[in-house]
Short mmCIF file of C-alpha atoms in Angstrom, two decimals:
data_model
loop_
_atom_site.label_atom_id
_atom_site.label_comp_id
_atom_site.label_asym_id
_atom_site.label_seq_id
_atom_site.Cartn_x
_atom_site.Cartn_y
_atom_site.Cartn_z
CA UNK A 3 50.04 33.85 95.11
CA UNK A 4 50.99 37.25 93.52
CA UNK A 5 49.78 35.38 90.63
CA UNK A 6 45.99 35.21 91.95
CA UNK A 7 46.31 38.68 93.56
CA UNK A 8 46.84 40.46 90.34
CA UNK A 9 44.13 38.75 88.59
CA UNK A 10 41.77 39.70 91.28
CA UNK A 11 42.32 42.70 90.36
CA UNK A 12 40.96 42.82 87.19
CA UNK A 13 37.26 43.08 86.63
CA UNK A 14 34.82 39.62 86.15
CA UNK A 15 34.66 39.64 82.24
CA UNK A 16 38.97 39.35 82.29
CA UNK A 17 38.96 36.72 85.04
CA UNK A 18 36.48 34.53 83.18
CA UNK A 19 38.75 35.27 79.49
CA UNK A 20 41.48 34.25 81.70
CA UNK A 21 39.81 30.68 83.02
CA UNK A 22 38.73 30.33 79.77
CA UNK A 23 42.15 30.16 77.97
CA UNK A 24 42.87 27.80 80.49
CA UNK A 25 39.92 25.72 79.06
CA UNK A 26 40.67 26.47 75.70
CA UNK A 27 44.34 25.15 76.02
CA UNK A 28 43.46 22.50 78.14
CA UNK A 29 40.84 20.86 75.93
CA UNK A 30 42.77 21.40 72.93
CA UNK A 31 46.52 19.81 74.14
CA UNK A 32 44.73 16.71 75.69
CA UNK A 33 43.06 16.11 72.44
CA UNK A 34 45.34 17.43 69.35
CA UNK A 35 48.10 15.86 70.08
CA UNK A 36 47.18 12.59 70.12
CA UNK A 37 44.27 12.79 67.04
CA UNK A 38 47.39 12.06 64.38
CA UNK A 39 48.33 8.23 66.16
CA UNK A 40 44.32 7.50 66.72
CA UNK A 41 43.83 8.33 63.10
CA UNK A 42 46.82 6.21 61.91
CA UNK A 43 46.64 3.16 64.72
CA UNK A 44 42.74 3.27 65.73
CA UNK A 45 41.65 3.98 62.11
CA UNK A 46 43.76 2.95 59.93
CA UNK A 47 43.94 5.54 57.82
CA UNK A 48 46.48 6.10 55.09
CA UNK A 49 49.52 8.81 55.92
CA UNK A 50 48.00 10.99 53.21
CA UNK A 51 44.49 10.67 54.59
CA UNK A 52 45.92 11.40 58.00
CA UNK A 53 47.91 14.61 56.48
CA UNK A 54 44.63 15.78 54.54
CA UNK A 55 42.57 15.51 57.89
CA UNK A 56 45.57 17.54 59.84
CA UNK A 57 46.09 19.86 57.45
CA UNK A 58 42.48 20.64 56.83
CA UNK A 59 41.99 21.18 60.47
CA UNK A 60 45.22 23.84 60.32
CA UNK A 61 44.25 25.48 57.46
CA UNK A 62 41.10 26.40 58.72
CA UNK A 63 42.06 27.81 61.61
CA UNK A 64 45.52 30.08 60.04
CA UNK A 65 43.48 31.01 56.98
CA UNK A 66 40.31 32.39 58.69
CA UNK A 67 41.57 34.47 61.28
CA UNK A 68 40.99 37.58 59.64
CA UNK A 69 37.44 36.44 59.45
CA UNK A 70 37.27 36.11 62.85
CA UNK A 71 38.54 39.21 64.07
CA UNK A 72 36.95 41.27 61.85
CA UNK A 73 33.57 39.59 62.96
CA UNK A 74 34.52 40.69 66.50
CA UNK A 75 35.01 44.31 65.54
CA UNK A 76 31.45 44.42 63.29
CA UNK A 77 29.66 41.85 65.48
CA UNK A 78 30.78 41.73 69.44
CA UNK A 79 33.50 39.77 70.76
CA UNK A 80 31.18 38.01 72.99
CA UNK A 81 29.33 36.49 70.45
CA UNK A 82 31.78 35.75 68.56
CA UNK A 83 33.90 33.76 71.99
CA UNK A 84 30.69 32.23 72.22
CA UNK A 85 30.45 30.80 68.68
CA UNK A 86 33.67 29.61 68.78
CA UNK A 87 33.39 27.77 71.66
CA UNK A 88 30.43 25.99 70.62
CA UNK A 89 31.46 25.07 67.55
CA UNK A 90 34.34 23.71 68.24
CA UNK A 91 32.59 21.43 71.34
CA UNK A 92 30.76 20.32 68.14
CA UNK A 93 34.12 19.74 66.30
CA UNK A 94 35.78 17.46 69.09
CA UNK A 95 32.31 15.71 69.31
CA UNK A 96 32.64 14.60 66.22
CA UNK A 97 35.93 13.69 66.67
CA UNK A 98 34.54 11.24 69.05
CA UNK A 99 31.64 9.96 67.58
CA UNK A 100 33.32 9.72 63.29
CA UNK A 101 35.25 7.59 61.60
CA UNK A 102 34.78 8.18 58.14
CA UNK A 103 36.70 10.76 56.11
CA UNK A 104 34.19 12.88 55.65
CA UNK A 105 32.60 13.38 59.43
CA UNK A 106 36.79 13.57 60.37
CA UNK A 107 37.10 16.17 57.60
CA UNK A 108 33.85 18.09 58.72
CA UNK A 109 35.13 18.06 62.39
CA UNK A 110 38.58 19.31 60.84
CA UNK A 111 37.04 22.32 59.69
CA UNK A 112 34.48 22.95 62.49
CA UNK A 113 37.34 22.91 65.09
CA UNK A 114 39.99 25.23 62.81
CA UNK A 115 37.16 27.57 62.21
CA UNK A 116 36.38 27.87 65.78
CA UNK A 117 39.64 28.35 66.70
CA UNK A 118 39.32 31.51 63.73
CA UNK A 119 36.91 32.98 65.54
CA UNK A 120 37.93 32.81 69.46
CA UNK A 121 41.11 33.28 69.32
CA UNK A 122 41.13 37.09 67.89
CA UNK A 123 37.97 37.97 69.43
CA UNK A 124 39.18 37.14 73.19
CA UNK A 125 42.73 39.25 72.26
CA UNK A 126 40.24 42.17 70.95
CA UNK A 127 37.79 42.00 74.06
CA UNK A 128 41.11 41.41 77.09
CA UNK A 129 42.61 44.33 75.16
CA UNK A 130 39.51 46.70 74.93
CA UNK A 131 38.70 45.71 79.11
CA UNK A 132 42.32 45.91 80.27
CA UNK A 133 42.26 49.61 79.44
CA UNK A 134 46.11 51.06 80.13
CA UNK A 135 47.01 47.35 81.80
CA UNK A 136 47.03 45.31 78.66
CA UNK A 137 50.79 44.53 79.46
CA UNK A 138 49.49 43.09 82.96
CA UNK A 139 46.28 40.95 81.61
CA UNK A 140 48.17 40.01 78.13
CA UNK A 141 50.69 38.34 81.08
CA UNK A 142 48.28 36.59 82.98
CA UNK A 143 46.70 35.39 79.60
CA UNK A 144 50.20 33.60 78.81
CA UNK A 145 49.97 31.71 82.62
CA UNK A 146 46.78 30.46 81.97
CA UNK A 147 47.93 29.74 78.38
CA UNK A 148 51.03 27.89 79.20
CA UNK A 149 49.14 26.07 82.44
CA UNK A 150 46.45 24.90 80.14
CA UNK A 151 49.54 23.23 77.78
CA UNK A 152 50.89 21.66 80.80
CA UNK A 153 47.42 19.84 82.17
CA UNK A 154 45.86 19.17 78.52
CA UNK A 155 48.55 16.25 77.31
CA UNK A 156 49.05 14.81 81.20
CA UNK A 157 44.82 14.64 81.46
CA UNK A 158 44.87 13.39 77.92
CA UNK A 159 47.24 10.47 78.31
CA UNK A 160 45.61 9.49 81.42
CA UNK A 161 42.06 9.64 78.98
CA UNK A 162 43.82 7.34 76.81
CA UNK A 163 44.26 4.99 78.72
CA UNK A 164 40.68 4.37 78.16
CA UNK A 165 40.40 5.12 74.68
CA UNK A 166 40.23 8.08 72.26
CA UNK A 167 36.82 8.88 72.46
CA UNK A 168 37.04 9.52 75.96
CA UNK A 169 39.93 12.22 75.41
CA UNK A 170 37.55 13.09 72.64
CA UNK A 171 34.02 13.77 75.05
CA UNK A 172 36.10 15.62 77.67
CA UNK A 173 37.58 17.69 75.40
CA UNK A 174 34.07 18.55 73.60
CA UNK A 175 32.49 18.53 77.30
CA UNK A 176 34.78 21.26 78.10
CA UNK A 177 34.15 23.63 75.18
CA UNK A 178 30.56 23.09 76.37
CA UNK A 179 31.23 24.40 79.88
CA UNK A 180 32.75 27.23 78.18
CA UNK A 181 30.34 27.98 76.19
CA UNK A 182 27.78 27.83 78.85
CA UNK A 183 30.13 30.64 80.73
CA UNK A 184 30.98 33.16 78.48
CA UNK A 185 27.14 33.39 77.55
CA UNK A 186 26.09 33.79 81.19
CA UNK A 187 28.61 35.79 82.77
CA UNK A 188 30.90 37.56 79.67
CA UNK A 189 29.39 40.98 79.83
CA UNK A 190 28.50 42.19 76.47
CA UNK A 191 29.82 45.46 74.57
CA UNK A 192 28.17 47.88 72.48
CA UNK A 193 29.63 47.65 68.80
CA UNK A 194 29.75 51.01 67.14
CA UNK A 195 27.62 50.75 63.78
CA UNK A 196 30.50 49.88 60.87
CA UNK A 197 31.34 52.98 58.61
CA UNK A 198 32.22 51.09 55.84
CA UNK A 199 32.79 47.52 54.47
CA UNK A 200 34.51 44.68 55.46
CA UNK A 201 36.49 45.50 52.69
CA UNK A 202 37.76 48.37 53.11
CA UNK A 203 38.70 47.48 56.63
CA UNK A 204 41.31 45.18 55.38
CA UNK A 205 42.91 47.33 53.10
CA UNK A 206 43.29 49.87 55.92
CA UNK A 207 44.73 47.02 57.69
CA UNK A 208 46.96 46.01 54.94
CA UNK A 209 48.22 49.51 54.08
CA UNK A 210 49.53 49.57 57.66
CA UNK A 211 53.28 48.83 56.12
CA UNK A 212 54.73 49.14 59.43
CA UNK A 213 52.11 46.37 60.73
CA UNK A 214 52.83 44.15 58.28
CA UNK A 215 56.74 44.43 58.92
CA UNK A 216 56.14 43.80 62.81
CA UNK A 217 53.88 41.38 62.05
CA UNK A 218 56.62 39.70 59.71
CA UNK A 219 59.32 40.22 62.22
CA UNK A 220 57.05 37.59 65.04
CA UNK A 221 58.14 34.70 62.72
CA UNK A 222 61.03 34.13 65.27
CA UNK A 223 58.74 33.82 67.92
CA UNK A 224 55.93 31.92 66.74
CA UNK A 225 58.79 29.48 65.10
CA UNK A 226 61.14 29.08 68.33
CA UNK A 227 57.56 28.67 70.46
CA UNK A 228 56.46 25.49 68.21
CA UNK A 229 59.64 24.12 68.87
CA UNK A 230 58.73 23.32 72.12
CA UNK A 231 56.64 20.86 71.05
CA UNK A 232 59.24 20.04 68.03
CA UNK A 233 62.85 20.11 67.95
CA UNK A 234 63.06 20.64 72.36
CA UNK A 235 61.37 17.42 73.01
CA UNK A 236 63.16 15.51 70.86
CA UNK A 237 66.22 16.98 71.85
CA UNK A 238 65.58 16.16 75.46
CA UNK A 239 65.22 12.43 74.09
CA UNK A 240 68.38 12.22 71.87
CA UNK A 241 70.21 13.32 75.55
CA UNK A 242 69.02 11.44 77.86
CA UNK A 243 67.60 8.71 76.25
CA UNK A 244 63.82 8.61 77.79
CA UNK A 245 60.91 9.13 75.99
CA UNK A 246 59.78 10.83 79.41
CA UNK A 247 61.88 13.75 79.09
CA UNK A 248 59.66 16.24 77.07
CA UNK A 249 57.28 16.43 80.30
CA UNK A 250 59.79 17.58 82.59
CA UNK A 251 60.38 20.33 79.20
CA UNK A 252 57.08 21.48 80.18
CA UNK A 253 56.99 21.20 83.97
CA UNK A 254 59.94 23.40 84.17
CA UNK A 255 58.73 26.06 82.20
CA UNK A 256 55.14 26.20 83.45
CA UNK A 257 56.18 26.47 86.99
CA UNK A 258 58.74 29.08 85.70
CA UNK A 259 55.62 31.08 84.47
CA UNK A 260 53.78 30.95 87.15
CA UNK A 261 56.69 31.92 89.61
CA UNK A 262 58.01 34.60 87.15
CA UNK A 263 55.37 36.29 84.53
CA UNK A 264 53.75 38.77 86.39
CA UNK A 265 57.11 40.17 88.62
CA UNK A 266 58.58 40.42 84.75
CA UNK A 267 56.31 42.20 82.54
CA UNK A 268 55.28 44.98 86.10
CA UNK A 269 59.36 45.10 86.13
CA UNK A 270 59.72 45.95 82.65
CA UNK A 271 56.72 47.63 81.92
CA UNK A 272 58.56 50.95 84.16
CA UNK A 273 61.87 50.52 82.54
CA UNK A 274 61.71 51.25 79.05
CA UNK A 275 59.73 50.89 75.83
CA UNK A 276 57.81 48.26 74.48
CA UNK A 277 59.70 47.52 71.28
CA UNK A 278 63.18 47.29 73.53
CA UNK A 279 61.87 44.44 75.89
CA UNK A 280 59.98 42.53 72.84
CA UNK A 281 63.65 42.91 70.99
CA UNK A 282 65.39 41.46 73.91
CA UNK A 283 62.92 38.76 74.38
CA UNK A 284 63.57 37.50 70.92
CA UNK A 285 67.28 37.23 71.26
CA UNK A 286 66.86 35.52 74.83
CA UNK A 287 64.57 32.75 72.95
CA UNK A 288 67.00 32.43 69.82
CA UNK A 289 69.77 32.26 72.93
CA UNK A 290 67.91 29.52 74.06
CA UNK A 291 69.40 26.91 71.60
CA UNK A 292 72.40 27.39 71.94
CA UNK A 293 72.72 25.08 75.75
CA UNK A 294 71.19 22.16 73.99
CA UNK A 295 73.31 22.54 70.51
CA UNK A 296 76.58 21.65 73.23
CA UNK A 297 74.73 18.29 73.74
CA UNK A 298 73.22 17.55 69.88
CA UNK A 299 73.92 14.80 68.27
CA UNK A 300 75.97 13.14 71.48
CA UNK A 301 73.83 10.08 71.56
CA UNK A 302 72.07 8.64 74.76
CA UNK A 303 74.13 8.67 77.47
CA UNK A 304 76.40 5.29 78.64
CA UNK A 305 76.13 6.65 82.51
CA UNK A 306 73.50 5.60 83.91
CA UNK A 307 70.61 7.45 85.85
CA UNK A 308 73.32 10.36 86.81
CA UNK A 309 74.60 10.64 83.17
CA UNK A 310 71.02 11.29 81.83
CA UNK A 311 70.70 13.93 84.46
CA UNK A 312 73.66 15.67 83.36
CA UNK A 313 72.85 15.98 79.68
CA UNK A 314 69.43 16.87 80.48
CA UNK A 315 70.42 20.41 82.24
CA UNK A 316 71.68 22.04 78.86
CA UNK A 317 68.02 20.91 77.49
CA UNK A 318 66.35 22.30 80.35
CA UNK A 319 68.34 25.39 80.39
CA UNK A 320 67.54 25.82 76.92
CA UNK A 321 64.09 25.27 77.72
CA UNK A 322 64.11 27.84 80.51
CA UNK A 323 65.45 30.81 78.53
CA UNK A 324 63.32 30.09 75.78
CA UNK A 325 60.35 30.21 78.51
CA UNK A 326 61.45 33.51 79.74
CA UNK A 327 62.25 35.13 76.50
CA UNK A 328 57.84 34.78 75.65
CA UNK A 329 57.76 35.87 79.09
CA UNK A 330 59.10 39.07 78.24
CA UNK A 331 58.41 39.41 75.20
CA UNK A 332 54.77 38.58 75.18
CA UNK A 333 52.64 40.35 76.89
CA UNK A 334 54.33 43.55 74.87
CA UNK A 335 53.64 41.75 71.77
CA UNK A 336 49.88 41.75 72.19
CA UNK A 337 49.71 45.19 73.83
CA UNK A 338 51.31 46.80 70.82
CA UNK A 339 48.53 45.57 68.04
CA UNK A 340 45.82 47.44 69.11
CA UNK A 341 48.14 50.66 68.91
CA UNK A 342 48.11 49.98 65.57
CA UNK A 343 45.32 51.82 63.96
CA UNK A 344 41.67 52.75 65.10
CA UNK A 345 40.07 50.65 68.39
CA UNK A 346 37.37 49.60 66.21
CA UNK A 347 39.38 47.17 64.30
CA UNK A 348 41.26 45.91 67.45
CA UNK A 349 39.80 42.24 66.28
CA UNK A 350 41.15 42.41 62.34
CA UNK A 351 44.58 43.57 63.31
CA UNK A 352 44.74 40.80 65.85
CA UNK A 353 42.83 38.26 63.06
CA UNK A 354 46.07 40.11 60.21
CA UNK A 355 48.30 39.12 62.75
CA UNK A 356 47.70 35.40 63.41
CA UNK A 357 47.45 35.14 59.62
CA UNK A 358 50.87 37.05 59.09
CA UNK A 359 52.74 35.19 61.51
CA UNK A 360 50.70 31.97 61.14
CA UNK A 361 52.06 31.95 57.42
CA UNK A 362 55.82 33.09 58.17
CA UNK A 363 56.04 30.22 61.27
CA UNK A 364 54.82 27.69 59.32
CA UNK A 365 57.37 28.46 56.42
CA UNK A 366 59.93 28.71 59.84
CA UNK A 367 59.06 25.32 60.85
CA UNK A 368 59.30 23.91 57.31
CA UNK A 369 63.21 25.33 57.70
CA UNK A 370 63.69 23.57 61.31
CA UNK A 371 62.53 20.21 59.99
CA UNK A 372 64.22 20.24 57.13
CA UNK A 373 67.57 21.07 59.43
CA UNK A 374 66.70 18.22 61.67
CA UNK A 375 66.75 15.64 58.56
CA UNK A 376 69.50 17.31 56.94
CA UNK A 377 71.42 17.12 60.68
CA UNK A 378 70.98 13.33 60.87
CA UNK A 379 72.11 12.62 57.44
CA UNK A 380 75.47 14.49 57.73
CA UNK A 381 76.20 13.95 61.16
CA UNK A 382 75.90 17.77 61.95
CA UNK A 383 72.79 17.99 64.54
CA UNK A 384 73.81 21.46 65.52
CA UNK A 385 72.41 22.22 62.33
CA UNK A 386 68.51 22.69 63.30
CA UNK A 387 69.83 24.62 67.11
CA UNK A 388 71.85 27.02 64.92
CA UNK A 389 68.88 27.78 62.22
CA UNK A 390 66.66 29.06 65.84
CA UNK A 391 68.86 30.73 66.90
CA UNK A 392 69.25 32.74 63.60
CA UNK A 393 65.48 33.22 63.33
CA UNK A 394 65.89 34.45 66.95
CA UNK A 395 68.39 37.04 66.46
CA UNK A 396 66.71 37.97 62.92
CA UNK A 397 63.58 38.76 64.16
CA UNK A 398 65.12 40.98 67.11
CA UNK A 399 67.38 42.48 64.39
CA UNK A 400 63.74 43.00 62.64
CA UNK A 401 62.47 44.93 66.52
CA UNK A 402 65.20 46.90 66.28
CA UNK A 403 65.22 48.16 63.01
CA UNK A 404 61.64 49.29 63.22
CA UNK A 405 62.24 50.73 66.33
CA UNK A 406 64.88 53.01 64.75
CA UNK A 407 62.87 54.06 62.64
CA UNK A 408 60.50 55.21 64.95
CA UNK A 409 57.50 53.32 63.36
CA UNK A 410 55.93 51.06 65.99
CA UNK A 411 53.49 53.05 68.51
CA UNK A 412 54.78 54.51 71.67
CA UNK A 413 52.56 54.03 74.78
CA UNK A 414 51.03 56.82 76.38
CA UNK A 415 52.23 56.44 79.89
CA UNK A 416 50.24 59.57 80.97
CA UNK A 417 47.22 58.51 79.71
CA UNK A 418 44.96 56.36 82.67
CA UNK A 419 43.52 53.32 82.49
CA UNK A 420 40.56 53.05 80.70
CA UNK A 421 37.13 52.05 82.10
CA UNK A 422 35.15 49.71 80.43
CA UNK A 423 33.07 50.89 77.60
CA UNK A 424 29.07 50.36 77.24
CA UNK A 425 28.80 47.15 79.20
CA UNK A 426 26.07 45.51 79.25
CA UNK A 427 24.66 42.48 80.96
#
């Protein structure tokens, strides 16, 4: 309830960003997951042509986020939400409807590219509305976020069970709805005229050394966040031995969110600085490995029903600190990028900053799966549970350090929340 109450009290144009993460996530998870077995099983498509397709679809996305953002400063984030969206209902339509290489590879790189463009451009626009409660709507962004990654895989394995396609049309049906929202109800903003070029925008960007070193310091975040879809799930497998167990993973921490998000980040948000909280969020989530690394590499359990249970709850407790460490972390995260540099290139430090981290986590995951081979081979499947929780405790180490130095922006606690700026309707 306290949930809805606070989002109330934001203004239309937040409440509809907020539903449409929700969308966003939930049309995404019910589809993406899956599009690797229907490519290999349904298709019959070569491991290499299934990588290509993957990879093409991920590399659009990672790559072109600085695209994306700075189109959101020089051309509106509501145009820009609203071209994402459509394109990617286009993407997931074809999706559907392909099934040669090239219509897979073309909806690959519609879909990544749309993902380029939204994903900045709604940070930019919920951080340019929220005024002085970014902390607040950046909070409620991560409910609706971590809701939509709950409903997406349950509605898509119910889909499945008619085929892929239909996963496919609801998920492009969706984006369509969404797309229909944002461009009758998302309030537009007035864009002041560019001073320079696009250019010269990213070098400003890239000069920011401090940026690029807090940027460089989320790898422990983005990297122990994928592993809920990685090395946690297959964990709660290897202990209890049902392939069942990943979704009570995810139950546990979405109803944690929900109960939890907003009473932490108003909590915090009076009782010290930014860069603390984000520090001690990334040592709760590198914590958060350490429960499950008790019960690695134990085999299934010989118990029964009652066993299973028992070697679940180090799992689960794992997966509920690493919950609560984004929870704190978080919403501080995304209110400190705009502090940056100027407002009008909220969207390309947002777009830097997907790119940054996008690049470090995928180098981080690269490390976690080669720990989970190496782990089996020798018998030591700790191995993986230790490497998170060094990227953890390195990348609060990294907080810290920039802290001390007193490089990352300060908030202005005195200053009032801003009104919106030049709508327009």
């Amino acid at each position: 309830m306290k949930t809805w109450h606070e989002m109330r009290r934001f203004p239309l144009a937040i409440r509809l960003l907020l539903i449409n993460q929700l969308g966003v996530n939930t049309g995404f998870y019910l589809l993406i997951p899956y599009l690797a077995v229907h490519l290999d099983e349904d298709l019959g498509m070569s491991a290499a042509a299934v990588g290509i397709v993957l990879g093409v679809r991920n590399l659009s996305q990672q790559g072109l986020f600085l695209i994306g953002g700075s189109a959101s400063d020089r051309l509106g984030a509501r145009g820009v939400i609203i071209a994402g969206c459509a394109l990617r209902t286009v993407g997931f339509g074809l999706f559907a409807l392909g099934d040669g290489l090239a219509v897979l590879l073309a909806a690959s790189v519609l879909s990544g590219l749309a993902g380029a463009l939204f994903n900045p451009a709604v940070r930019a626009y919920l951080a340019q509305e929220a005024g002085g409660r970014k902390a607040e709507a950046f909070a409620l962004f991560n409910v609706f976020a971590t809701t939509g990654a709950l409903i997406g895989p349950l509605l898509g394995s119910a889909l499945l069970l008619v085929d892929f396609r239909a996963a496919a049309l609801t998920a492009a049906a969706i984006f369509a709805l969404l797309t229909v929202a944002q461009a009758v109800v998302l309030p537009a903003r007035e864009v002041p005229p560019a001073t320079g070029s696009v250019l010269a925008d990213w070098r400003e960007v890239l000069g920011n050394r401090v940026f690029l070193a807090f940027s460089l310091a989320m790898v422990g975040m983005f990297t122990l966040q994928n592993q809920l879809y990685l090395l946690l799930p297959d964990g709660a497998r290897q202990a209890t031995g049902w392939d069942g167990a990943p979704g009570i993973v995810f139950l546990v921490g979405t109803v944690a969110n929900l109960a939890l998000q907003m009473r932490i980040t108003r909590t915090l948000k009076k009782r010290g600085s930014r860069a603390r909280w984000i520090g001690v969020g990334l040592g709760l989530m590198g914590l958060a490995f350490v429960p499950p690394m008790a019960v690695a590499g134990l085999g299934p359990p010989s118990e029964g029903l009652g066993g299973a249970a028992l070697r679940a709850l180090p799992v689960l407790a794992g997966a509920l600190l690493l919950y609560l460490g984004v929870m704190v972390a978080q919403p501080f995260v995304l209110e400190l990028i705009p502090d940056f540099g100027r407002a009008e290139l909220t969207g390309t430090y947002f777009g830097l900053f997907y790119v940054v981290s996008g690049i470090a986590a995928a180098v981080g995951n690269t490390v976690i799966g080669r720990a989970m081979d190496t782990g089996r081979q020798t018998h030591h499947q700790w191995l993986p549970w230790a490497c998170c929780l060094a990227f953890g405790l390195a990348s609060a180490a990294g907080v810290a350090w920039l802290h001390r130095l007193r490089g990352l922006p300060v908030r202005d606690t005195a200053a009032p929340a801003a009104a919106p700026r030049g709508i327009r309707t």
